[in-house]
Coordinates of C-alpha atoms in Angstrom, one line a residue:
M1273 CA 11.6 -17.8 28.3
K1274 CA 12.7 -21.0 26.4
P1275 CA 15.3 -20.8 23.9
S1276 CA 12.4 -22.5 21.3
N1277 CA 9.5 -20.5 22.5
R1278 CA 11.8 -17.3 22.1
H1279 CA 12.7 -18.4 18.6
Y1280 CA 9.0 -18.7 18.0
Y1281 CA 8.0 -14.9 19.2
L1282 CA 11.1 -13.6 17.3
R1283 CA 10.5 -15.0 14.4
L1284 CA 6.7 -13.8 14.5
T1285 CA 7.6 -10.5 15.5
V1286 CA 9.4 -9.6 12.3
Q1287 CA 6.8 -11.5 10.1
L1288 CA 4.2 -9.1 11.9
L1289 CA 6.4 -5.5 11.5
I1290 CA 7.0 -6.7 8.0
V1291 CA 3.3 -7.0 6.4
A1292 CA 2.6 -4.2 8.6
C1293 CA 5.1 -2.0 6.9
L1294 CA 3.6 -3.4 3.5
A1295 CA 0.1 -2.9 4.7
L1296 CA 0.6 0.2 4.9
S1297 CA 2.5 1.6 2.1
I1298 CA -0.4 -0.8 0.2
S1299 CA -3.2 0.7 1.4
S1300 CA -2.1 4.7 0.9
V1301 CA -1.2 3.5 -3.1
A1302 CA -4.4 1.4 -3.2
L1303 CA -6.2 4.4 -2.0
A1304 CA -4.0 7.0 -5.1
Q1305 CA -5.2 4.0 -7.5
T1306 CA -8.7 4.3 -5.9
A1307 CA -9.1 7.5 -6.9
K1308 CA -8.5 8.1 -10.6
A1309 CA -11.5 6.2 -11.3
L1310 CA -13.5 8.3 -8.6
P1311 CA -15.5 9.9 -10.5
P1312 CA -15.1 8.4 -14.1
T1313 CA -14.0 9.7 -16.9
P1314 CA -14.8 9.2 -20.7
P1315 CA -12.2 7.3 -22.6
G1316 CA -9.7 9.3 -24.5
Q1317 CA -9.8 9.4 -28.0
P1318 CA -5.7 8.5 -29.3
G1319 CA -4.8 5.4 -29.8
P1320 CA -2.8 3.5 -26.9
F1321 CA 0.8 3.9 -28.4
T1322 CA 0.3 7.2 -29.2
L1323 CA 2.2 10.4 -27.6
L1324 CA -0.7 12.2 -24.9
S1325 CA -1.1 15.5 -25.6
P1326 CA -1.6 17.4 -23.3
E1327 CA 0.3 16.0 -20.9
T1328 CA -0.7 15.4 -17.1
L1329 CA 1.3 15.2 -14.0
N1330 CA -0.6 13.3 -11.0
I1331 CA 1.3 13.8 -7.9
S1332 CA 0.1 11.6 -4.6
V1333 CA 1.1 12.2 -0.8
Y1334 CA 0.2 9.7 1.4
G1335 CA 0.9 8.4 4.8
G1336 CA -0.7 6.5 7.4
G1337 CA 0.3 4.4 11.0
Y1338 CA -0.4 0.7 12.1
I1339 CA -0.3 0.0 16.1
S1340 CA -1.1 -3.4 17.6
A1341 CA 0.7 -4.8 21.3
D1342 CA 3.9 -5.4 20.5
Y1343 CA 5.1 -3.0 18.3
G1344 CA 4.3 0.4 15.7
T1345 CA 5.0 1.9 12.2
T1346 CA 4.0 5.2 10.6
E1347 CA 5.2 6.1 7.1
Q1348 CA 5.3 9.3 4.8
G1349 CA 5.4 9.4 1.2
V1350 CA 5.1 10.7 -1.9
Q1351 CA 4.4 9.1 -5.5
F1352 CA 4.5 11.2 -8.8
T1353 CA 2.6 9.5 -12.6
Q1354 CA 3.8 11.0 -15.9
S1355 CA 1.7 10.1 -19.0
I1356 CA 3.4 8.7 -22.0
T1357 CA 0.4 7.6 -23.9
R1358 CA -3.5 7.1 -22.7
N1359 CA -2.5 4.0 -21.6
I1360 CA 1.0 4.1 -20.4
G1361 CA 2.7 6.2 -17.5
L1362 CA 5.7 6.2 -15.8
I1363 CA 5.6 6.0 -12.1
G1364 CA 7.9 6.7 -9.4
R1365 CA 7.4 6.7 -5.1
A1366 CA 10.0 7.0 -2.4
T1367 CA 8.6 6.3 0.7
G1368 CA 9.9 6.5 4.6
Y1369 CA 9.3 4.1 7.1
Q1370 CA 9.8 4.2 11.2
L1371 CA 9.2 1.1 12.7
Y1372 CA 9.1 1.2 17.2
I1373 CA 9.8 -2.2 18.4
H1374 CA 9.0 -3.5 22.3
D1375 CA 10.9 -5.9 24.1
D1376 CA 14.4 -6.8 22.8
F1377 CA 12.9 -8.6 19.6
D1378 CA 15.8 -8.4 16.9
N1379 CA 16.4 -6.6 13.9
P1380 CA 13.2 -7.2 11.3
M1381 CA 14.5 -6.3 8.2
N1382 CA 17.9 -7.6 8.7
P1383 CA 17.4 -10.5 11.5
H1384 CA 20.6 -11.7 14.0
T1385 CA 21.7 -8.5 14.1
G1386 CA 20.5 -7.6 17.3
H1387 CA 18.2 -5.5 18.9
Q1388 CA 16.8 -1.6 18.0
S1389 CA 14.0 0.2 19.5
R1390 CA 13.4 1.7 16.8
L1391 CA 14.3 1.4 12.9
N1392 CA 14.0 4.3 10.1
F1393 CA 14.5 3.4 6.4
G1394 CA 13.5 4.6 2.8
R1395 CA 12.2 2.9 -0.2
F1396 CA 12.6 4.5 -3.5
Q1397 CA 11.0 2.5 -6.5
G1398 CA 10.3 3.1 -10.0
G1399 CA 8.8 2.1 -13.3
L1400 CA 5.8 2.1 -15.6
D1401 CA 2.1 2.7 -14.8
F1402 CA -1.1 1.3 -17.7
H1403 CA -4.4 2.1 -17.6
I1404 CA -5.4 -1.6 -19.3
L1405 CA -9.2 -0.4 -19.4
E1406 CA -11.3 2.2 -18.2
G1407 CA -11.0 2.6 -14.3
T1408 CA -8.5 -0.4 -14.7
Y1409 CA -4.8 0.4 -13.5
L1410 CA -1.8 -1.8 -13.2
S1411 CA 1.6 -0.5 -12.0
I1412 CA 4.6 -2.7 -11.9
L1413 CA 7.6 -1.2 -10.1
G1414 CA 11.2 -1.8 -8.2
G1415 CA 13.8 -0.6 -6.5
G1416 CA 16.0 -0.2 -3.3
D1417 CA 16.4 0.5 0.6
V1418 CA 18.4 3.3 2.2
G1419 CA 19.2 3.5 5.8
D1420 CA 18.4 0.4 7.7
S1421 CA 17.5 -1.6 5.3
D1422 CA 19.3 -2.4 2.0
A1423 CA 17.0 -4.7 0.4
A1424 CA 15.9 -4.6 -3.4
T1425 CA 12.2 -4.8 -3.9
V1426 CA 9.8 -5.8 -6.8
E1427 CA 6.3 -4.7 -6.8
E1428 CA 2.6 -4.7 -8.7
D1429 CA 0.2 -2.8 -8.2
F1430 CA -3.4 -3.6 -9.8
S1431 CA -6.5 -1.8 -8.9
T1432 CA -10.1 -2.2 -10.9
W1433 CA -14.0 -0.9 -10.6
L1434 CA -16.4 -3.3 -11.3
F1435 CA -20.2 -1.8 -12.1
R1436 CA -18.6 1.6 -12.1
H1437 CA -21.8 3.2 -13.1
S1438 CA -23.7 1.7 -10.5
A1439 CA -24.5 3.2 -7.4
H1440 CA -22.7 0.7 -5.6
A1441 CA -19.9 0.4 -7.6
I1442 CA -17.2 -1.7 -6.1
N1443 CA -13.2 -1.7 -6.0
L1444 CA -11.1 -4.9 -6.1
S1445 CA -6.9 -3.8 -5.6
A1446 CA -4.4 -6.3 -4.7
S1447 CA -0.7 -5.6 -4.5
S1448 CA 2.6 -8.3 -3.9
I1449 CA 6.1 -7.1 -3.1
Y1450 CA 9.1 -9.6 -2.7
N1451 CA 12.0 -8.3 -0.5
T1452 CA 15.7 -10.0 -1.5
E1453 CA 17.1 -8.9 2.2
N1454 CA 15.1 -11.1 4.0
R1455 CA 12.9 -12.9 0.7
V1456 CA 9.7 -12.1 1.9
A1457 CA 6.7 -12.2 -0.1
S1458 CA 3.9 -10.4 0.3
T1459 CA 0.6 -9.8 -1.2
E1460 CA -2.3 -7.9 0.0
V1461 CA -5.9 -7.8 -1.1
D1462 CA -8.7 -5.7 -0.6
L1463 CA -11.9 -4.9 -1.7
R1464 CA -14.5 -1.9 -1.0
A1465 CA -18.1 -1.1 -2.4
V1466 CA -19.4 2.0 -2.5
A1467 CA -21.7 2.5 0.5
Y1468 CA -22.8 6.1 0.1
S1469 CA -22.2 8.8 -2.4
T1470 CA -23.2 12.1 -3.0
E1471 CA -21.4 15.6 -4.9
S1472 CA -19.1 16.3 -2.0
Y1473 CA -17.9 12.9 -0.6
T1474 CA -18.2 9.0 -1.0
L1475 CA -18.2 6.4 1.5
L1476 CA -16.8 3.1 0.9
A1477 CA -17.0 -0.1 2.7
G1478 CA -15.2 -3.3 2.4
G1479 CA -12.6 -5.8 3.5
G1480 CA -9.5 -6.8 3.2
G1481 CA -6.1 -8.4 4.7
A1482 CA -2.4 -9.5 3.6
I1483 CA -0.6 -13.3 3.9
Y1484 CA 3.1 -13.7 3.8
A1485 CA 5.2 -16.6 3.0
G1486 CA 8.9 -17.3 2.1
G1487 CA 12.3 -16.7 3.5
F1488 CA 12.0 -17.0 7.5
V1489 CA 8.8 -17.5 7.2
H1490 CA 7.2 -20.8 7.6
G1491 CA 4.1 -21.7 5.7
V1492 CA 1.7 -19.2 5.3
A1493 CA 1.0 -16.3 7.7
G1494 CA -1.1 -13.1 7.8
Q1495 CA -4.3 -10.9 8.5
G1496 CA -7.6 -9.2 8.0
G1497 CA -10.6 -7.2 8.7
P1498 CA -13.2 -4.8 7.7
I1499 CA -12.3 -0.8 6.0
F1500 CA -14.4 1.7 6.2
G1501 CA -13.4 4.7 4.0
L1502 CA -13.9 8.5 3.1
Y1503 CA -13.0 9.8 -0.2
L1504 CA -13.9 13.8 -0.9
P1505 CA -13.9 14.2 -4.8
G1506 CA -13.2 18.2 -4.3
W1507 CA -10.3 18.3 -2.1
R1508 CA -8.8 14.7 -4.2
M1509 CA -8.4 13.7 -0.7
G1510 CA -9.4 10.7 1.6
F1511 CA -8.3 7.8 4.1
D1512 CA -9.3 4.6 5.0
I1513 CA -9.6 2.5 8.7
Q1514 CA -9.0 -0.9 8.8
S1515 CA -9.0 -3.3 12.5
G1516 CA -8.6 -6.9 12.3
Y1517 CA -7.6 -10.2 14.1
G1518 CA -4.5 -12.2 12.6
S1519 CA -0.9 -13.3 13.2
A1520 CA -0.6 -10.0 14.9
Q1521 CA -4.1 -10.8 17.1
E1522 CA -5.7 -7.3 17.4
Y1523 CA -4.4 -4.8 15.2
G1524 CA -5.5 -1.2 13.6
E1525 CA -4.2 1.0 11.2
I1526 CA -4.8 4.1 9.1
A1527 CA -4.2 5.3 5.5
I1528 CA -4.5 8.8 4.2
Y1529 CA -3.8 10.4 0.7
K1530 CA -4.1 13.6 -1.4
Q1531 CA -3.9 13.8 -5.3
I1532 CA -2.4 17.0 -6.9
E1533 CA -2.7 16.5 -11.1
W1534 CA -1.5 19.1 -13.2
T1535 CA -1.8 19.4 -17.4
E1536 CA 1.3 19.9 -19.1

């Protein structure tokens, strides 16, 4: 392979591994944000700055996988959200990632350090969760990585429901993250609509994708495709399946989560 071509494919693989890892995390967290508004709940009575009593603790356990022709990723994590007031809460997140790299491509988390067929790292984040309106949430987090990544990260996750009381409510979610180690900024945007709903389950369908730029990425790259989801309100559990095309050519991914909530 000519050096120029090798450099191009190395850069492309680095970009795609990062967006795959990001897309998995965002998909799982977006699902958890989606579940906060399914089914709709009546607005609370306390003011936005009044300490909530009783308090609530929400735990989301999530995982997923991503596959393309040249690499794959898996992830597992847990998220804690502790209410403070009706509109403000504390949020903490711990996620483990495994990146599987084919051929002899360089380390995508820290380029120019040599090839490894598998990379493992953990990401720990904390911040604030804002309940802006009924069915609308915004989380702002910061944190850092351990293991095969030493990056610090800043992330925001947004989710809102439109036409919440209609038979085909629409969820819009967006998440952005900045990584200090490779200086890449990535954004995922997903749009899902309730396709069919009963007391036992809700089917969702839509589309989404990710774009990323900065750091070693020249210009803007990304990927996207259709999304199909299933939510089980009785179990507070759901999953998403997405496939599509982009910089990685054909790809597929799955994300699954389970929520538990306590009143304190």
